[in-house]
Amino acid sequence: AQKVTQAQTEISVVEKEDVTLDCVYETRDTTYYLFWYKQPPSGELVFLIRRNSFDEQNEISGRYSWNFQKSTSSFNFTITASQVVDSAVYFCALSAPLTQGGSEKLVFGKGMKLTVNP
Amino acid sequence: DVKVTQSSRYLVKRTGEKVFLECVQDMDHENMFWYRQDPGLGLRLIYFSYDVKMKEKGDIPEGYSVSREKKERFSLILESASTNQTSMYLCASRITGTGGHQPQHFGDGTRLSIL
């Protein structure tokens, strides 16, 4: 069965520090996708990135970067020069097949609460 | 931008009541989802609909049912609410797309309390 582990439950940093959020996944599928979502205090989950299992290139988007390593089944997320607005709960997720409609669902990790203090 | 709207941000109901949570999306997405979010458990899938009148049970469907009569609307129904259904409920939608695995877009959530 698919599983996503976010070992850190809560991290607190001071503004401008770099912070890395770990994500380890388990799957027997050869084709799968990984996702990161951000949930600010307002409650809505915001999609950040999608990565497929055949693309191991790291990605950078502004202060955000993602490191996908298939060999260690990890998809880690780094925020550089953190800001107070980065305070949120972050979820890593893995796609898993559904039985009908040829579609798939997301299996979420338990989330990691990041607090960035001024 | 995709807009997923949940009818209530906060809802308080009594044990045994029939409760309806409504979700509407404005992007003509085929797929819609209902999750519940609990501290320490993350998000868990309750039900999924891959098209109008089509539904599939998720990981925790017990005590819930769903309705999808129109493409834009997906309703979650608590047949007889119980205190262990107190939770944050999140609705999501997604286009099917070529190759699947498209990102899901979420509403703001409904925080439901059952007294």
Short mmCIF file of C-alpha atoms in Angstrom, two decimals:
data_model
loop_
_atom_site.label_atom_id
_atom_site.label_comp_id
_atom_site.label_asym_id
_atom_site.label_seq_id
_atom_site.Cartn_x
_atom_site.Cartn_y
_atom_site.Cartn_z
CA ALA A 1 0.00 0.00 0.00
CA GLN A 2 1.07 3.56 -0.59
CA LYS A 3 2.34 5.56 2.34
CA VAL A 4 3.81 9.01 2.94
CA THR A 5 5.85 9.83 6.02
CA GLN A 6 6.62 13.32 7.21
CA ALA A 7 8.73 12.61 10.24
CA GLN A 8 8.82 16.19 11.51
CA THR A 9 5.52 17.28 13.01
CA GLU A 10 6.48 20.83 13.91
CA ILE A 11 9.40 23.18 13.20
CA SER A 12 10.02 26.68 14.44
CA VAL A 13 12.59 28.97 12.83
CA VAL A 14 13.56 32.60 12.83
CA GLU A 15 12.96 34.70 9.77
CA LYS A 16 15.65 34.43 7.06
CA GLU A 17 16.70 30.95 8.14
CA ASP A 18 16.62 28.15 5.59
CA VAL A 19 14.39 25.20 6.43
CA THR A 20 13.99 21.76 4.85
CA LEU A 21 10.81 19.71 5.14
CA ASP A 22 11.35 15.98 4.74
CA CYS A 23 9.06 13.60 2.88
CA VAL A 24 9.59 9.86 2.45
CA TYR A 25 7.17 7.73 0.44
CA GLU A 26 6.42 4.08 -0.21
CA THR A 27 4.83 2.69 -3.34
CA ARG A 28 5.05 -0.34 -5.59
CA ASP A 29 3.83 1.57 -8.62
CA THR A 30 6.40 2.30 -11.31
CA THR A 31 4.57 5.43 -12.39
CA TYR A 32 3.47 7.81 -9.71
CA TYR A 33 3.34 11.49 -8.86
CA LEU A 34 4.38 13.41 -5.78
CA PHE A 35 2.87 16.67 -4.58
CA TRP A 36 3.43 19.36 -2.00
CA TYR A 37 0.59 21.47 -0.60
CA LYS A 38 0.61 24.42 1.78
CA GLN A 39 -2.20 25.06 4.28
CA PRO A 40 -2.05 28.56 5.77
CA PRO A 41 -4.11 29.42 8.87
CA SER A 42 -7.06 30.32 6.62
CA GLY A 43 -7.50 26.58 5.96
CA GLU A 44 -7.38 26.22 2.18
CA LEU A 45 -4.79 23.81 0.81
CA VAL A 46 -2.71 25.48 -1.86
CA PHE A 47 -1.01 23.37 -4.52
CA LEU A 48 2.75 24.02 -4.74
CA ILE A 49 4.30 21.41 -7.01
CA ARG A 50 3.74 18.12 -8.84
CA ARG A 51 6.59 15.81 -9.82
CA ASN A 52 6.36 12.54 -11.74
CA SER A 53 8.47 9.48 -10.99
CA PHE A 54 10.44 9.74 -14.22
CA ASP A 55 11.66 13.26 -13.63
CA GLU A 56 14.35 13.42 -10.98
CA GLN A 57 15.48 16.91 -11.81
CA ASN A 58 15.42 19.25 -8.88
CA GLU A 59 13.18 22.25 -9.19
CA ILE A 60 13.50 25.80 -7.97
CA SER A 61 10.74 28.37 -7.81
CA GLY A 62 11.81 31.58 -6.15
CA ARG A 63 12.68 30.78 -2.53
CA TYR A 64 11.25 27.26 -2.86
CA SER A 65 13.20 24.25 -4.08
CA TRP A 66 12.47 20.55 -4.24
CA ASN A 67 14.87 17.63 -4.19
CA PHE A 68 13.49 14.33 -5.56
CA GLN A 69 15.66 11.25 -4.96
CA LYS A 70 14.15 8.02 -6.17
CA SER A 71 16.98 5.97 -4.65
CA THR A 72 15.95 7.03 -1.15
CA SER A 73 12.22 7.49 -1.94
CA SER A 74 12.37 11.06 -0.77
CA PHE A 75 10.91 14.32 -2.03
CA ASN A 76 12.19 17.07 0.24
CA PHE A 77 11.16 20.71 0.19
CA THR A 78 13.47 23.58 1.11
CA ILE A 79 12.46 27.15 1.83
CA THR A 80 15.37 29.57 1.56
CA ALA A 81 15.41 32.78 3.59
CA SER A 82 12.11 31.96 5.29
CA GLN A 83 9.51 34.66 5.89
CA VAL A 84 6.65 34.98 8.36
CA VAL A 85 4.19 34.41 5.51
CA ASP A 86 5.65 30.92 5.07
CA SER A 87 4.09 29.91 8.39
CA ALA A 88 1.66 27.12 7.53
CA VAL A 89 1.12 23.39 7.62
CA TYR A 90 2.81 21.66 4.70
CA PHE A 91 1.64 18.35 3.28
CA CYS A 92 3.46 15.93 1.04
CA ALA A 93 1.23 13.61 -1.01
CA LEU A 94 1.57 10.62 -3.34
CA SER A 95 -0.83 9.57 -6.09
CA ALA A 96 -2.37 6.11 -5.72
CA PRO A 97 -4.73 4.32 -8.10
CA LEU A 98 -8.47 4.17 -7.55
CA THR A 99 -10.41 1.16 -8.72
CA GLN A 100 -12.96 2.93 -10.90
CA GLY A 101 -12.82 5.53 -13.61
CA GLY A 102 -9.13 4.93 -14.29
CA SER A 103 -8.33 7.68 -11.88
CA GLU A 104 -6.20 8.06 -8.80
CA LYS A 105 -6.38 9.55 -5.32
CA LEU A 106 -3.84 11.31 -3.16
CA VAL A 107 -2.32 9.71 -0.10
CA PHE A 108 -1.24 12.47 2.27
CA GLY A 109 1.41 12.61 4.93
CA LYS A 110 0.31 13.84 8.33
CA GLY A 111 1.62 17.32 7.68
CA MET A 112 4.35 19.46 9.19
CA LYS A 113 3.60 22.74 10.93
CA LEU A 114 6.16 25.43 10.17
CA THR A 115 6.28 28.57 12.29
CA VAL A 116 8.51 31.39 11.15
CA ASN A 117 9.12 33.94 13.86
CA PRO A 118 10.09 37.54 13.12
CA ASP B 1 -8.10 30.49 -11.21
CA VAL B 2 -10.02 27.49 -10.02
CA LYS B 3 -12.59 28.29 -7.37
CA VAL B 4 -13.90 25.61 -5.03
CA THR B 5 -16.54 26.94 -2.67
CA GLN B 6 -17.78 25.19 0.44
CA SER B 7 -21.10 26.44 1.73
CA SER B 8 -20.10 26.97 5.37
CA ARG B 9 -16.83 27.73 7.17
CA TYR B 10 -18.24 26.72 10.56
CA LEU B 11 -21.18 24.49 11.38
CA VAL B 12 -22.57 23.21 14.68
CA LYS B 13 -25.06 20.35 14.69
CA ARG B 14 -26.52 17.91 17.20
CA THR B 15 -26.03 14.17 17.50
CA GLY B 16 -28.46 12.26 15.31
CA GLU B 17 -29.12 15.12 12.88
CA LYS B 18 -28.78 14.65 9.14
CA VAL B 19 -26.08 17.04 7.96
CA PHE B 20 -25.39 18.27 4.44
CA LEU B 21 -22.06 19.78 3.41
CA GLU B 22 -22.09 21.41 -0.01
CA CYS B 23 -19.25 22.01 -2.42
CA VAL B 24 -19.33 23.82 -5.75
CA GLN B 25 -16.54 24.23 -8.31
CA ASP B 26 -16.57 26.59 -11.25
CA MET B 27 -14.06 24.96 -13.63
CA ASP B 28 -16.08 22.12 -15.15
CA HIS B 29 -13.86 19.54 -13.43
CA GLU B 30 -14.86 15.91 -13.75
CA ASN B 31 -13.39 14.70 -10.45
CA MET B 32 -14.44 15.83 -6.99
CA PHE B 33 -13.36 14.65 -3.55
CA TRP B 34 -14.34 14.88 0.10
CA TYR B 35 -11.68 14.60 2.82
CA ARG B 36 -11.67 14.97 6.55
CA GLN B 37 -8.68 16.42 8.36
CA ASP B 38 -7.91 15.55 11.97
CA PRO B 39 -4.87 16.50 14.08
CA GLY B 40 -2.13 13.93 13.81
CA LEU B 41 -3.94 12.02 11.06
CA GLY B 42 -3.56 14.32 8.07
CA LEU B 43 -6.17 14.19 5.32
CA ARG B 44 -8.22 11.07 4.74
CA LEU B 45 -10.40 10.45 1.71
CA ILE B 46 -14.08 9.88 2.45
CA TYR B 47 -15.60 9.71 -1.04
CA PHE B 48 -14.64 10.46 -4.59
CA SER B 49 -16.76 11.21 -7.67
CA TYR B 50 -15.20 10.85 -11.08
CA ASP B 51 -18.23 12.22 -12.94
CA VAL B 52 -21.89 13.11 -12.55
CA LYS B 53 -23.79 10.42 -10.64
CA MET B 54 -20.56 8.40 -10.31
CA LYS B 55 -19.01 7.83 -6.91
CA GLU B 56 -16.46 5.64 -5.21
CA LYS B 57 -15.76 5.00 -1.55
CA GLY B 58 -12.55 6.33 -0.16
CA ASP B 59 -10.67 5.14 2.90
CA ILE B 60 -13.23 6.10 5.57
CA PRO B 61 -16.76 6.10 4.05
CA GLU B 62 -18.61 4.71 7.07
CA GLY B 63 -21.31 7.04 8.32
CA TYR B 64 -21.21 9.17 5.18
CA SER B 65 -22.88 9.26 1.78
CA VAL B 66 -22.52 11.59 -1.19
CA SER B 67 -24.56 13.02 -4.02
CA ARG B 68 -23.47 14.36 -7.38
CA GLU B 69 -26.48 15.30 -9.50
CA LYS B 70 -24.72 18.11 -11.36
CA LYS B 71 -21.12 18.34 -12.47
CA GLU B 72 -20.31 21.43 -10.44
CA ARG B 73 -21.79 20.29 -7.12
CA PHE B 74 -20.71 17.50 -4.77
CA SER B 75 -22.55 17.05 -1.49
CA LEU B 76 -21.39 15.13 1.56
CA ILE B 77 -24.14 13.76 3.80
CA LEU B 78 -23.82 12.64 7.39
CA GLU B 79 -26.85 10.38 7.71
CA SER B 80 -26.99 10.51 11.52
CA ALA B 81 -24.29 12.75 12.90
CA SER B 82 -22.15 11.48 15.76
CA THR B 83 -19.58 13.22 17.94
CA ASN B 84 -16.71 11.33 16.30
CA GLN B 85 -17.57 13.11 13.06
CA THR B 86 -16.48 16.42 14.54
CA SER B 87 -13.71 17.44 12.16
CA MET B 88 -12.52 19.75 9.41
CA TYR B 89 -14.01 18.73 6.06
CA LEU B 90 -12.28 19.65 2.83
CA CYS B 91 -13.65 19.44 -0.68
CA ALA B 92 -11.44 19.28 -3.77
CA SER B 93 -11.86 19.13 -7.52
CA ARG B 94 -9.63 18.19 -10.39
CA ILE B 95 -9.69 17.97 -14.15
CA THR B 96 -9.11 14.47 -15.48
CA GLY B 97 -6.55 15.61 -18.04
CA THR B 98 -4.28 13.61 -20.30
CA GLY B 99 -2.19 11.14 -18.34
CA GLY B 100 -4.10 11.72 -15.10
CA HIS B 101 -2.47 12.78 -11.83
CA GLN B 102 -3.59 16.37 -12.16
CA PRO B 103 -3.36 18.47 -8.97
CA GLN B 104 -6.43 18.78 -6.81
CA HIS B 105 -7.78 22.22 -5.95
CA PHE B 106 -9.25 22.67 -2.50
CA GLY B 107 -11.94 24.74 -0.86
CA ASP B 108 -11.48 26.64 2.40
CA GLY B 109 -12.87 23.82 4.49
CA THR B 110 -15.86 23.43 6.82
CA ARG B 111 -15.17 23.04 10.50
CA LEU B 112 -18.01 20.86 11.75
CA SER B 113 -18.81 20.35 15.41
CA ILE B 114 -21.28 17.70 16.51
CA LEU B 115 -22.63 18.26 20.03
#
